[in-house]
CSV table of C-alpha atoms and ligand atoms in Angstrom, one decimal:
chain,number,residue,atom,x,y,z
R,1,MET,CA,-21.2,21.2,12.2
R,2,ALA,CA,-21.3,22.4,8.4
R,3,GLN,CA,-22.6,25.7,7.5
R,4,PHE,CA,-25.2,25.6,4.8
R,5,GLU,CA,-26.4,28.8,3.3
R,6,LEU,CA,-28.9,29.1,0.5
R,7,LEU,CA,-28.0,31.9,-1.8
R,8,ALA,CA,-30.6,31.7,-4.7
R,9,ARG,CA,-33.2,29.6,-6.3
R,10,CYS,CA,-34.3,29.1,-9.7
R,11,HIS,CA,-37.7,30.8,-10.5
R,12,THR,CA,-38.9,28.0,-12.7
R,13,THR,CA,-37.1,24.7,-11.6
R,14,ARG,CA,-36.2,23.5,-8.1
R,15,ALA,CA,-32.5,24.3,-8.6
R,16,ARG,CA,-30.8,26.3,-6.0
R,17,VAL,CA,-27.3,27.6,-5.3
R,18,SER,CA,-25.7,27.4,-1.8
R,19,LYS,CA,-22.6,27.8,0.0
R,20,LEU,CA,-21.4,24.7,2.1
R,21,THR,CA,-18.7,25.7,4.6
R,22,LEU,CA,-16.7,22.8,6.0
R,23,ALA,CA,-13.5,22.4,7.9
R,24,HIS,CA,-11.3,22.7,4.7
R,25,GLY,CA,-13.1,25.7,3.4
R,26,VAL,CA,-16.1,26.7,1.2
R,27,THR,CA,-17.7,24.6,-1.6
R,28,MET,CA,-20.3,26.3,-3.7
R,29,LEU,CA,-23.3,24.0,-4.7
R,30,PRO,CA,-24.3,22.5,-6.9
R,31,THR,CA,-21.0,20.7,-7.5
R,32,PHE,CA,-19.6,17.6,-9.0
R,33,MET,CA,-17.1,15.7,-6.9
R,34,PRO,CA,-14.3,13.9,-8.7
R,35,VAL,CA,-13.5,10.4,-7.4
R,36,ALA,CA,-10.1,9.8,-6.0
R,37,THR,CA,-10.1,6.2,-5.6
R,38,GLN,CA,-6.9,5.5,-3.8
R,39,ALA,CA,-6.0,8.8,-2.4
R,40,ALA,CA,-5.5,10.2,-5.7
R,41,ILE,CA,-7.2,11.0,-8.9
R,42,LYS,CA,-5.4,8.7,-11.3
R,43,GLY,CA,-2.4,10.4,-12.7
R,44,LEU,CA,-3.2,13.9,-11.3
R,45,THR,CA,-1.6,15.9,-8.5
R,46,PRO,CA,-3.8,17.6,-6.0
R,47,GLN,CA,-2.5,21.0,-7.2
R,48,GLN,CA,-3.7,20.1,-10.7
R,49,VAL,CA,-7.3,19.3,-9.4
R,50,ASP,CA,-7.2,22.4,-7.1
R,51,ALA,CA,-6.1,24.7,-10.1
R,52,LEU,CA,-9.4,23.6,-11.9
R,53,GLY,CA,-11.4,25.2,-9.1
R,54,VAL,CA,-12.5,21.9,-7.6
R,55,THR,CA,-13.1,22.3,-3.8
R,56,LEU,CA,-14.6,18.9,-2.8
R,57,ILE,CA,-13.4,15.5,-3.9
R,58,LEU,CA,-14.4,11.9,-2.9
R,59,ASN,CA,-12.2,9.2,-1.3
R,60,ASN,CA,-13.2,5.6,-1.2
R,61,THR,CA,-13.1,4.3,2.3
R,62,TYR,CA,-12.8,0.6,1.1
R,63,HIS,CA,-9.7,1.3,-0.9
R,64,LEU,CA,-8.1,3.5,1.6
R,65,GLY,CA,-8.7,1.0,4.4
R,66,LEU,CA,-6.8,-1.5,2.3
R,67,ARG,CA,-4.1,0.7,1.0
R,68,PRO,CA,-2.4,2.6,2.6
R,69,GLY,CA,-4.4,1.3,5.5
R,70,ILE,CA,-6.0,3.1,8.5
R,71,LYS,CA,-2.8,2.9,10.6
R,72,VAL,CA,-0.6,4.6,8.0
R,73,LEU,CA,-3.4,7.3,7.5
R,74,SER,CA,-3.6,7.9,11.2
R,75,GLU,CA,0.1,8.3,11.5
R,76,ALA,CA,0.1,10.6,8.5
R,77,GLY,CA,-2.6,12.7,10.3
R,78,GLY,CA,-5.4,11.8,8.1
R,79,ALA,CA,-6.1,11.4,4.2
R,80,HIS,CA,-5.9,15.2,3.7
R,81,LYS,CA,-2.2,15.4,4.8
R,82,PHE,CA,-1.5,11.9,3.3
R,83,GLN,CA,-2.5,13.0,-0.2
R,84,GLY,CA,-1.5,16.7,0.1
R,85,TRP,CA,-5.2,17.9,-0.5
R,86,ASN,CA,-6.1,20.8,1.7
R,87,LYS,CA,-9.7,21.3,0.4
R,88,ASN,CA,-12.8,19.4,1.3
R,89,LEU,CA,-13.1,15.7,1.3
R,90,LEU,CA,-16.0,13.3,1.4
R,91,THR,CA,-15.6,9.7,2.2
R,92,ASP,CA,-18.2,6.9,1.5
R,93,SER,CA,-19.1,4.3,4.1
R,94,GLY,CA,-17.0,1.5,2.4
R,95,GLY,CA,-20.2,-0.5,2.2
R,96,PHE,CA,-21.0,-0.2,-1.4
R,97,GLN,CA,-17.4,-1.1,-2.6
R,98,LEU,CA,-17.4,-4.0,-0.3
R,99,VAL,CA,-20.6,-5.5,-1.7
R,100,SER,CA,-19.5,-4.9,-5.3
R,101,LEU,CA,-15.9,-6.0,-4.9
R,102,SER,CA,-15.8,-8.6,-2.3
R,103,LYS,CA,-16.1,-12.3,-3.4
R,104,PHE,CA,-18.9,-12.9,-0.8
R,105,THR,CA,-20.7,-10.5,1.4
R,106,THR,CA,-23.4,-11.5,4.0
R,107,ILE,CA,-25.5,-8.8,5.5
R,108,THR,CA,-26.7,-9.4,9.0
R,109,GLU,CA,-28.2,-6.9,11.4
R,110,GLU,CA,-24.8,-6.4,13.0
R,111,GLY,CA,-23.1,-5.4,9.9
R,112,ALA,CA,-21.7,-6.6,6.4
R,113,LEU,CA,-19.6,-9.8,6.6
R,114,PHE,CA,-17.0,-10.1,4.0
R,115,GLU,CA,-13.9,-12.0,2.9
R,116,SER,CA,-10.9,-10.0,3.6
R,117,PRO,CA,-8.9,-9.7,0.4
R,118,PHE,CA,-5.7,-10.1,2.2
R,119,THR,CA,-6.2,-13.0,4.6
R,120,GLY,CA,-9.4,-14.6,3.2
R,121,GLU,CA,-10.6,-14.4,6.7
R,122,PRO,CA,-14.2,-13.3,7.4
R,123,THR,CA,-14.3,-9.7,8.3
R,124,MET,CA,-17.2,-7.6,9.6
R,125,LEU,CA,-17.9,-4.1,8.8
R,126,THR,CA,-20.4,-2.7,11.3
R,127,PRO,CA,-22.0,0.8,11.1
R,128,GLU,CA,-19.8,1.8,14.1
R,129,GLU,CA,-16.6,0.4,12.4
R,130,SER,CA,-17.3,2.3,9.2
R,131,ILE,CA,-17.7,5.6,11.1
R,132,SER,CA,-14.4,4.8,13.0
R,133,ILE,CA,-12.5,4.2,9.8
R,134,GLN,CA,-13.9,7.4,8.3
R,135,HIS,CA,-12.9,9.3,11.6
R,136,ALA,CA,-9.3,8.0,11.0
R,137,ILE,CA,-9.4,9.1,7.3
R,138,GLY,CA,-10.7,12.6,8.5
R,139,GLY,CA,-13.1,13.4,5.7
R,140,ASP,CA,-15.1,16.6,6.1
R,141,ILE,CA,-18.3,14.8,5.1
R,142,ILE,CA,-18.7,11.2,6.2
R,143,MET,CA,-21.4,8.7,5.1
R,144,GLN,CA,-23.6,6.4,7.1
R,145,LEU,CA,-23.2,2.7,6.4
R,146,ASP,CA,-26.3,1.6,4.5
R,147,ASP,CA,-27.7,-1.8,3.5
R,148,VAL,CA,-27.3,-1.6,-0.4
R,149,VAL,CA,-29.3,-3.6,-2.8
R,150,ALA,CA,-29.0,-3.4,-6.5
R,151,SER,CA,-31.5,-0.9,-7.9
R,152,LEU,CA,-33.0,-3.6,-10.3
R,153,THR,CA,-33.6,-6.1,-7.3
R,154,PRO,CA,-37.0,-7.6,-8.1
R,155,ASP,CA,-37.4,-8.7,-4.4
R,156,ARG,CA,-39.5,-6.1,-2.8
R,157,LYS,CA,-39.1,-7.8,0.7
R,158,ARG,CA,-35.3,-7.5,0.2
R,159,VAL,CA,-35.6,-3.8,-0.8
R,160,GLU,CA,-37.9,-3.1,2.3
R,161,GLU,CA,-35.6,-4.9,4.7
R,162,ALA,CA,-32.6,-3.0,3.4
R,163,MET,CA,-34.4,0.3,3.6
R,164,GLU,CA,-35.5,-0.4,7.2
R,165,ARG,CA,-32.1,-1.6,8.2
R,166,SER,CA,-30.5,1.5,6.7
R,167,VAL,CA,-32.6,3.7,9.1
R,168,ARG,CA,-31.5,1.4,12.1
R,169,TRP,CA,-27.8,1.8,10.9
R,170,LEU,CA,-28.3,5.4,10.6
R,171,ASP,CA,-29.2,5.6,14.3
R,172,ARG,CA,-26.1,3.5,15.2
R,173,CYS,CA,-23.8,5.8,13.1
R,174,ILE,CA,-25.3,8.9,14.7
R,175,ALA,CA,-24.7,7.5,18.2
R,176,HIS,CA,-21.2,6.5,17.3
R,177,HIS,CA,-20.4,9.7,15.7
R,178,THR,CA,-21.9,11.7,18.5
R,179,LEU,CA,-19.7,9.8,21.2
R,180,SER,CA,-16.6,10.7,19.2
R,181,GLY,CA,-17.1,14.6,19.6
R,182,ARG,CA,-16.1,15.1,16.0
R,183,GLN,CA,-19.2,16.7,14.9
R,184,ASP,CA,-17.4,20.1,14.5
R,185,THR,CA,-15.2,19.0,11.9
R,186,GLN,CA,-16.7,15.9,10.4
R,187,ASN,CA,-20.3,16.0,9.1
R,188,LEU,CA,-22.4,12.8,8.9
R,189,PHE,CA,-24.8,12.5,5.8
R,190,ALA,CA,-27.8,9.9,5.9
R,191,ILE,CA,-28.5,7.9,2.9
R,192,VAL,CA,-32.1,7.5,1.6
R,193,GLN,CA,-32.8,4.0,0.3
R,194,GLY,CA,-35.9,2.2,-0.9
R,195,GLY,CA,-35.1,1.2,-4.4
R,196,LEU,CA,-37.5,2.2,-7.2
R,197,ASP,CA,-40.6,1.8,-5.0
R,198,PHE,CA,-42.2,5.2,-4.2
R,199,GLU,CA,-43.9,3.8,-1.1
R,200,LEU,CA,-40.7,2.5,0.4
R,201,ARG,CA,-38.8,5.7,-0.6
R,202,ASP,CA,-41.5,7.7,1.3
R,203,ARG,CA,-41.2,5.6,4.3
R,204,CYS,CA,-37.5,6.0,4.3
R,205,LEU,CA,-37.6,9.7,3.7
R,206,THR,CA,-40.2,10.2,6.6
R,207,GLN,CA,-38.0,8.3,9.1
R,208,MET,CA,-34.6,9.9,7.9
R,209,VAL,CA,-36.0,13.5,7.9
R,210,GLU,CA,-37.1,12.9,11.5
R,211,ARG,CA,-33.4,12.6,12.3
R,212,LYS,CA,-32.6,15.8,10.6
R,213,ASN,CA,-31.1,17.4,13.6
R,214,SER,CA,-28.5,14.7,13.9
R,215,VAL,CA,-27.3,14.7,10.3
R,216,ALA,CA,-25.6,17.5,8.2
R,217,GLY,CA,-27.0,16.4,4.8
R,218,PHE,CA,-28.9,13.6,3.0
R,219,ALA,CA,-27.8,11.4,0.1
R,220,ILE,CA,-30.1,9.7,-2.4
R,221,GLY,CA,-28.7,6.1,-2.7
R,222,GLY,CA,-29.7,3.1,-4.4
R,223,LEU,CA,-30.0,4.5,-7.9
R,224,SER,CA,-27.6,4.4,-11.0
R,225,GLY,CA,-27.8,0.7,-11.1
R,226,GLY,CA,-29.1,0.4,-14.7
R,227,GLU,CA,-32.8,1.3,-14.0
R,228,GLU,CA,-34.9,3.0,-16.5
R,229,LYS,CA,-34.2,6.7,-16.5
R,230,ASP,CA,-37.9,7.6,-16.4
R,231,ILE,CA,-38.0,6.0,-13.0
R,232,PHE,CA,-34.7,7.4,-11.9
R,233,TRP,CA,-35.7,11.0,-12.1
R,234,GLN,CA,-39.1,10.5,-10.6
R,235,ILE,CA,-37.4,8.9,-7.4
R,236,VAL,CA,-34.8,11.7,-7.4
R,237,ARG,CA,-37.7,14.2,-7.7
R,238,GLN,CA,-39.7,12.4,-4.9
R,239,CYS,CA,-36.6,12.7,-2.6
R,240,THR,CA,-35.8,16.3,-3.3
R,241,GLU,CA,-39.4,17.2,-2.7
R,242,LYS,CA,-39.4,15.7,0.8
R,243,LEU,CA,-35.8,16.3,1.9
R,244,PRO,CA,-35.5,19.5,4.1
R,245,GLU,CA,-34.6,22.8,2.3
R,246,ASP,CA,-31.8,23.6,4.7
R,247,ARG,CA,-29.6,20.7,4.1
R,248,PRO,CA,-27.4,19.7,1.1
R,249,ARG,CA,-28.8,16.9,-1.1
R,250,TYR,CA,-26.3,14.5,-2.7
R,251,CYS,CA,-27.3,12.1,-5.6
R,252,MET,CA,-24.8,9.3,-5.4
R,253,GLY,CA,-23.3,7.8,-8.6
R,254,ILE,CA,-24.2,10.0,-11.3
R,255,GLY,CA,-21.8,11.9,-13.7
R,256,PHE,CA,-23.3,12.1,-17.2
R,257,ALA,CA,-23.7,15.8,-18.1
R,258,GLU,CA,-27.5,15.3,-18.8
R,259,ASP,CA,-27.9,13.3,-15.5
R,260,LEU,CA,-26.2,16.1,-13.6
R,261,LEU,CA,-28.1,19.0,-15.1
R,262,VAL,CA,-31.5,17.3,-14.8
R,263,SER,CA,-30.8,16.4,-11.1
R,264,VAL,CA,-29.8,20.0,-10.5
R,265,ALA,CA,-33.1,21.2,-11.9
R,266,LEU,CA,-34.9,18.7,-9.7
R,267,GLY,CA,-33.1,20.2,-6.6
R,268,VAL,CA,-29.9,18.2,-6.2
R,269,ASP,CA,-26.8,19.9,-4.9
R,270,MET,CA,-24.0,17.3,-5.2
R,271,ALA,CA,-23.0,14.4,-7.2
R,272,ASP,CA,-20.1,11.9,-7.8
R,273,CYS,CA,-19.1,9.4,-10.4
R,274,VAL,CA,-16.1,7.7,-11.7
R,275,PHE,CA,-17.4,8.2,-15.2
R,276,PRO,CA,-15.5,11.4,-16.3
R,277,THR,CA,-12.1,10.2,-15.1
R,278,ARG,CA,-12.6,6.5,-16.3
R,279,THR,CA,-13.8,7.5,-19.7
R,280,ALA,CA,-10.9,9.8,-20.1
R,281,ARG,CA,-8.6,6.7,-19.7
R,282,PHE,CA,-10.4,5.2,-22.8
R,283,GLY,CA,-9.8,8.3,-24.7
R,284,VAL,CA,-13.1,9.9,-24.5
R,285,ALA,CA,-13.0,13.7,-24.0
R,286,LEU,CA,-16.2,15.5,-22.7
R,287,THR,CA,-17.2,18.7,-24.5
R,288,HIS,CA,-20.4,20.9,-24.9
R,289,GLN,CA,-20.7,19.4,-28.3
R,290,GLY,CA,-21.0,15.9,-26.8
R,291,PRO,CA,-18.2,13.4,-26.0
R,292,LEU,CA,-15.4,12.9,-28.5
R,293,ASN,CA,-13.8,9.5,-28.8
R,294,LEU,CA,-10.3,10.6,-29.6
R,295,ARG,CA,-9.3,7.0,-30.6
R,296,LEU,CA,-11.2,7.3,-33.9
R,297,ALA,CA,-9.0,7.9,-36.9
R,298,LYS,CA,-10.7,11.0,-38.0
R,299,TYR,CA,-8.9,12.8,-35.1
R,300,ALA,CA,-5.5,11.8,-36.4
R,301,LYS,CA,-5.3,15.0,-38.5
R,302,ASP,CA,-7.5,17.2,-36.3
R,303,PHE,CA,-5.1,19.9,-35.1
R,304,GLN,CA,-7.6,21.9,-32.9
R,305,PRO,CA,-7.6,21.5,-29.2
R,306,ILE,CA,-10.4,19.3,-27.5
R,307,ASP,CA,-12.3,22.5,-26.9
R,308,ALA,CA,-11.0,26.0,-27.7
R,309,THR,CA,-13.0,27.5,-24.9
R,310,CYS,CA,-11.8,25.2,-22.2
R,311,PRO,CA,-9.6,26.7,-19.5
R,312,CYS,CA,-7.8,23.5,-18.6
R,313,PRO,CA,-4.0,23.1,-19.3
R,314,THR,CA,-4.5,20.5,-22.2
R,315,CYS,CA,-6.6,22.8,-24.1
R,316,THR,CA,-4.7,26.0,-23.3
R,317,GLU,CA,-1.2,24.7,-23.8
R,318,GLY,CA,-1.8,23.6,-27.3
R,319,THR,CA,-2.3,19.9,-27.2
R,320,SER,CA,-4.1,19.0,-30.3
R,321,ARG,CA,-6.8,16.4,-30.8
R,322,ALA,CA,-4.3,14.7,-33.3
R,323,MET,CA,-1.6,14.5,-30.6
R,324,LEU,CA,-4.0,13.0,-28.0
R,325,HIS,CA,-5.1,10.5,-30.7
R,326,HIS,CA,-1.6,9.6,-31.4
R,327,VAL,CA,-0.6,9.1,-27.6
R,328,ILE,CA,-3.9,7.3,-26.8
R,329,THR,CA,-3.7,4.9,-29.7
R,330,ARG,CA,0.1,4.1,-30.1
R,331,GLU,CA,1.8,4.7,-26.7
R,332,THR,CA,-0.7,3.2,-24.2
R,333,ALA,CA,2.0,3.2,-21.7
R,334,ALA,CA,2.6,6.9,-22.0
R,335,ALA,CA,0.4,8.4,-19.2
R,336,HIS,CA,0.7,11.9,-20.5
R,337,GLY,CA,-2.2,12.0,-23.2
R,338,LYS,CA,-4.5,10.1,-20.9
R,339,LEU,CA,-3.7,12.3,-18.0
R,340,SER,CA,-4.5,15.4,-20.1
R,341,VAL,CA,-7.8,14.0,-21.1
R,342,THR,CA,-8.7,13.2,-17.4
R,343,LEU,CA,-7.7,16.8,-16.4
R,344,HIS,CA,-9.9,18.2,-19.3
R,345,ASN,CA,-12.9,16.1,-18.2
R,346,ILE,CA,-12.7,17.1,-14.6
R,347,ALA,CA,-12.6,20.8,-16.0
R,348,PHE,CA,-15.7,20.0,-18.1
R,349,GLN,CA,-17.6,18.7,-15.1
R,350,ALA,CA,-16.7,21.8,-13.1
R,351,ARG,CA,-17.7,24.0,-16.1
R,352,ILE,CA,-21.1,22.7,-16.5
R,353,MET,CA,-21.8,22.8,-12.7
R,354,GLY,CA,-20.2,26.3,-12.4
R,355,GLY,CA,-22.2,27.4,-15.5
R,356,ALA,CA,-25.5,26.1,-13.7
R,357,ARG,CA,-24.6,28.0,-10.5
R,358,ASP,CA,-24.0,31.2,-12.5
R,359,ALA,CA,-27.3,30.7,-14.5
R,360,ILE,CA,-29.3,30.0,-11.3
R,361,LEU,CA,-27.8,33.2,-9.6
R,362,ASN,CA,-28.7,35.2,-12.8
R,363,GLY,CA,-32.1,33.9,-13.2
R,364,THR,CA,-31.3,32.3,-16.4
R,365,PHE,CA,-31.1,28.6,-15.6
R,366,PRO,CA,-33.9,27.4,-18.0
R,367,ASP,CA,-32.1,29.1,-20.9
R,368,TYR,CA,-28.9,27.5,-19.8
R,369,LEU,CA,-30.6,24.0,-19.9
R,370,ARG,CA,-32.1,24.8,-23.4
R,371,THR,CA,-28.6,25.9,-24.8
R,372,PHE,CA,-26.9,23.0,-23.1
R,373,PHE,CA,-29.2,20.4,-24.6
R,374,ALA,CA,-29.3,22.1,-28.1
R,375,ASN,CA,-25.4,21.9,-28.3
R,376,TYR,CA,-24.9,18.5,-26.7
R,377,PHE,CA,-27.5,16.5,-28.4
R,378,ASP,CA,-28.6,15.7,-32.0
R,379,ALA,CA,-31.7,14.0,-30.6
R,380,TYR,CA,-32.8,14.7,-27.1
R,381,PRO,CA,-33.4,11.8,-24.6
R,382,GLU,CA,-37.1,11.6,-23.9
R,383,TRP,CA,-36.5,11.1,-20.1
R,384,CYS,CA,-34.7,14.4,-19.9
R,385,VAL,CA,-37.5,16.0,-21.8
R,386,ASN,CA,-40.1,14.5,-19.4
R,387,ALA,CA,-38.0,15.4,-16.1
R,388,LEU,CA,-37.5,19.0,-17.1
R,389,ARG,CA,-41.1,19.4,-18.2
R,390,SER,CA,-42.0,18.3,-14.8
R,391,VAL,CA,-40.2,21.3,-13.3
R,392,GLY,CA,-41.5,23.8,-15.9
R,393,VAL,CA,-38.8,23.7,-18.6
R,394,ASP,CA,-39.9,22.6,-22.1
R,395,LEU,CA,-37.0,21.6,-24.1
R,396,VAL,CA,-39.1,21.0,-27.2
R,397,GLY,CA,-41.7,23.8,-27.4
R,398,GLU,CA,-44.3,24.0,-30.1
R,399,GLY,CA,-43.1,24.2,-33.6
R,400,SER,CA,-39.7,22.7,-32.5
R,401,ASN,CA,-38.2,20.2,-35.0
R,402,VAL,CA,-35.9,18.6,-32.3
R,403,LYS,CA,-35.9,14.8,-32.4
R,404,VAL,CA,-36.7,13.2,-29.1
R,405,VAL,CA,-35.5,9.6,-28.6
R,406,PRO,CA,-36.0,6.7,-26.0
R,407,GLY,CA,-32.8,5.9,-24.3
R,408,SER,CA,-29.7,7.7,-23.7
R,409,GLY,CA,-29.7,9.9,-27.1
R,410,ALA,CA,-25.9,10.2,-26.4
R,411,LYS,CA,-23.6,10.8,-29.4
R,412,TRP,CA,-20.2,9.2,-28.9
R,413,GLU,CA,-18.2,10.5,-31.8
P,1,LIG,ZN1,-9.8,21.2,-21.7
């Protein structure tokens, strides 16, 4: 099983630094996992990703199961060999993609019934099948199949049913995984459900923590579905409070810098999102001064790099904002400019998380948060102020003239 070693705790917030040792090496937490949808981060080589210091990426089981398919992956010796990635890899259960991408999905106690995108035939994904597919892929961390409901579902009965079923499916995943004898190299994570309901979350947490000895870590699922951010952070905080100290905590589907840093302050260790790579393809570069939309005309004559302090090849090899603007707006087929922004954005995510780790180790994490917010926002999102205040960090102390606004507060220029 994975080795999880707690190295340091923030004296003020719940943030912590830990060392997670898996079959393909050490990953320092907290970390952000880039998403490699079809066994590749779009347009990047594994070497480019590796060179940015990324040691853990996420592969989508649903996409890999379709293309190249489990048979090809098995023949290749798993997804690590298939994609030439020799660091750590996490696979999702396939359930979420299936529910969001399949034309129809029916959830029964047995599993998720969906229409095969190839044959149109009804196909069943059971908890056991999900684990078997993830065994063939060979991820270092594998996820339980859970019963996913949208976070804004108004039907409490359905949220409760999904939560209880996710616990039962966890037991089936544990049993199937245990039988396989792969626990030494592949580590199963449970996924806490219960929607935006504190009571349901609490019941799920109690039941899943009871199974602690059979799982290597816990994920917080069912968020990032457009819910109010003030509810989002309170659910995250409730989960991190009750999850065991000696297991990694993974908040699924978050990638905005402020979401990451607030979650880390609340005690989250891992996160993933398609946002940084997807937004790069639309010409948005992430920086400590906020995101830059490189499509805007004002960058046509801006000859500085995206960020002079960034160690990524795009910034260090002299590519200017003007050049990127030119490529993105005129040569949509030319992948180079887009690729470069993708590489830069992955580097940015790695830097803010690496910076958080250093600050926690040095005992300066509250200052790190204050500096980050001061640089990144003109007006602070109210929910961030509330969330950080709950763990002892006041972003807007007395006499501060910072503007606090409802909503995201993000500047996108
Ligand atoms: Zn860069």
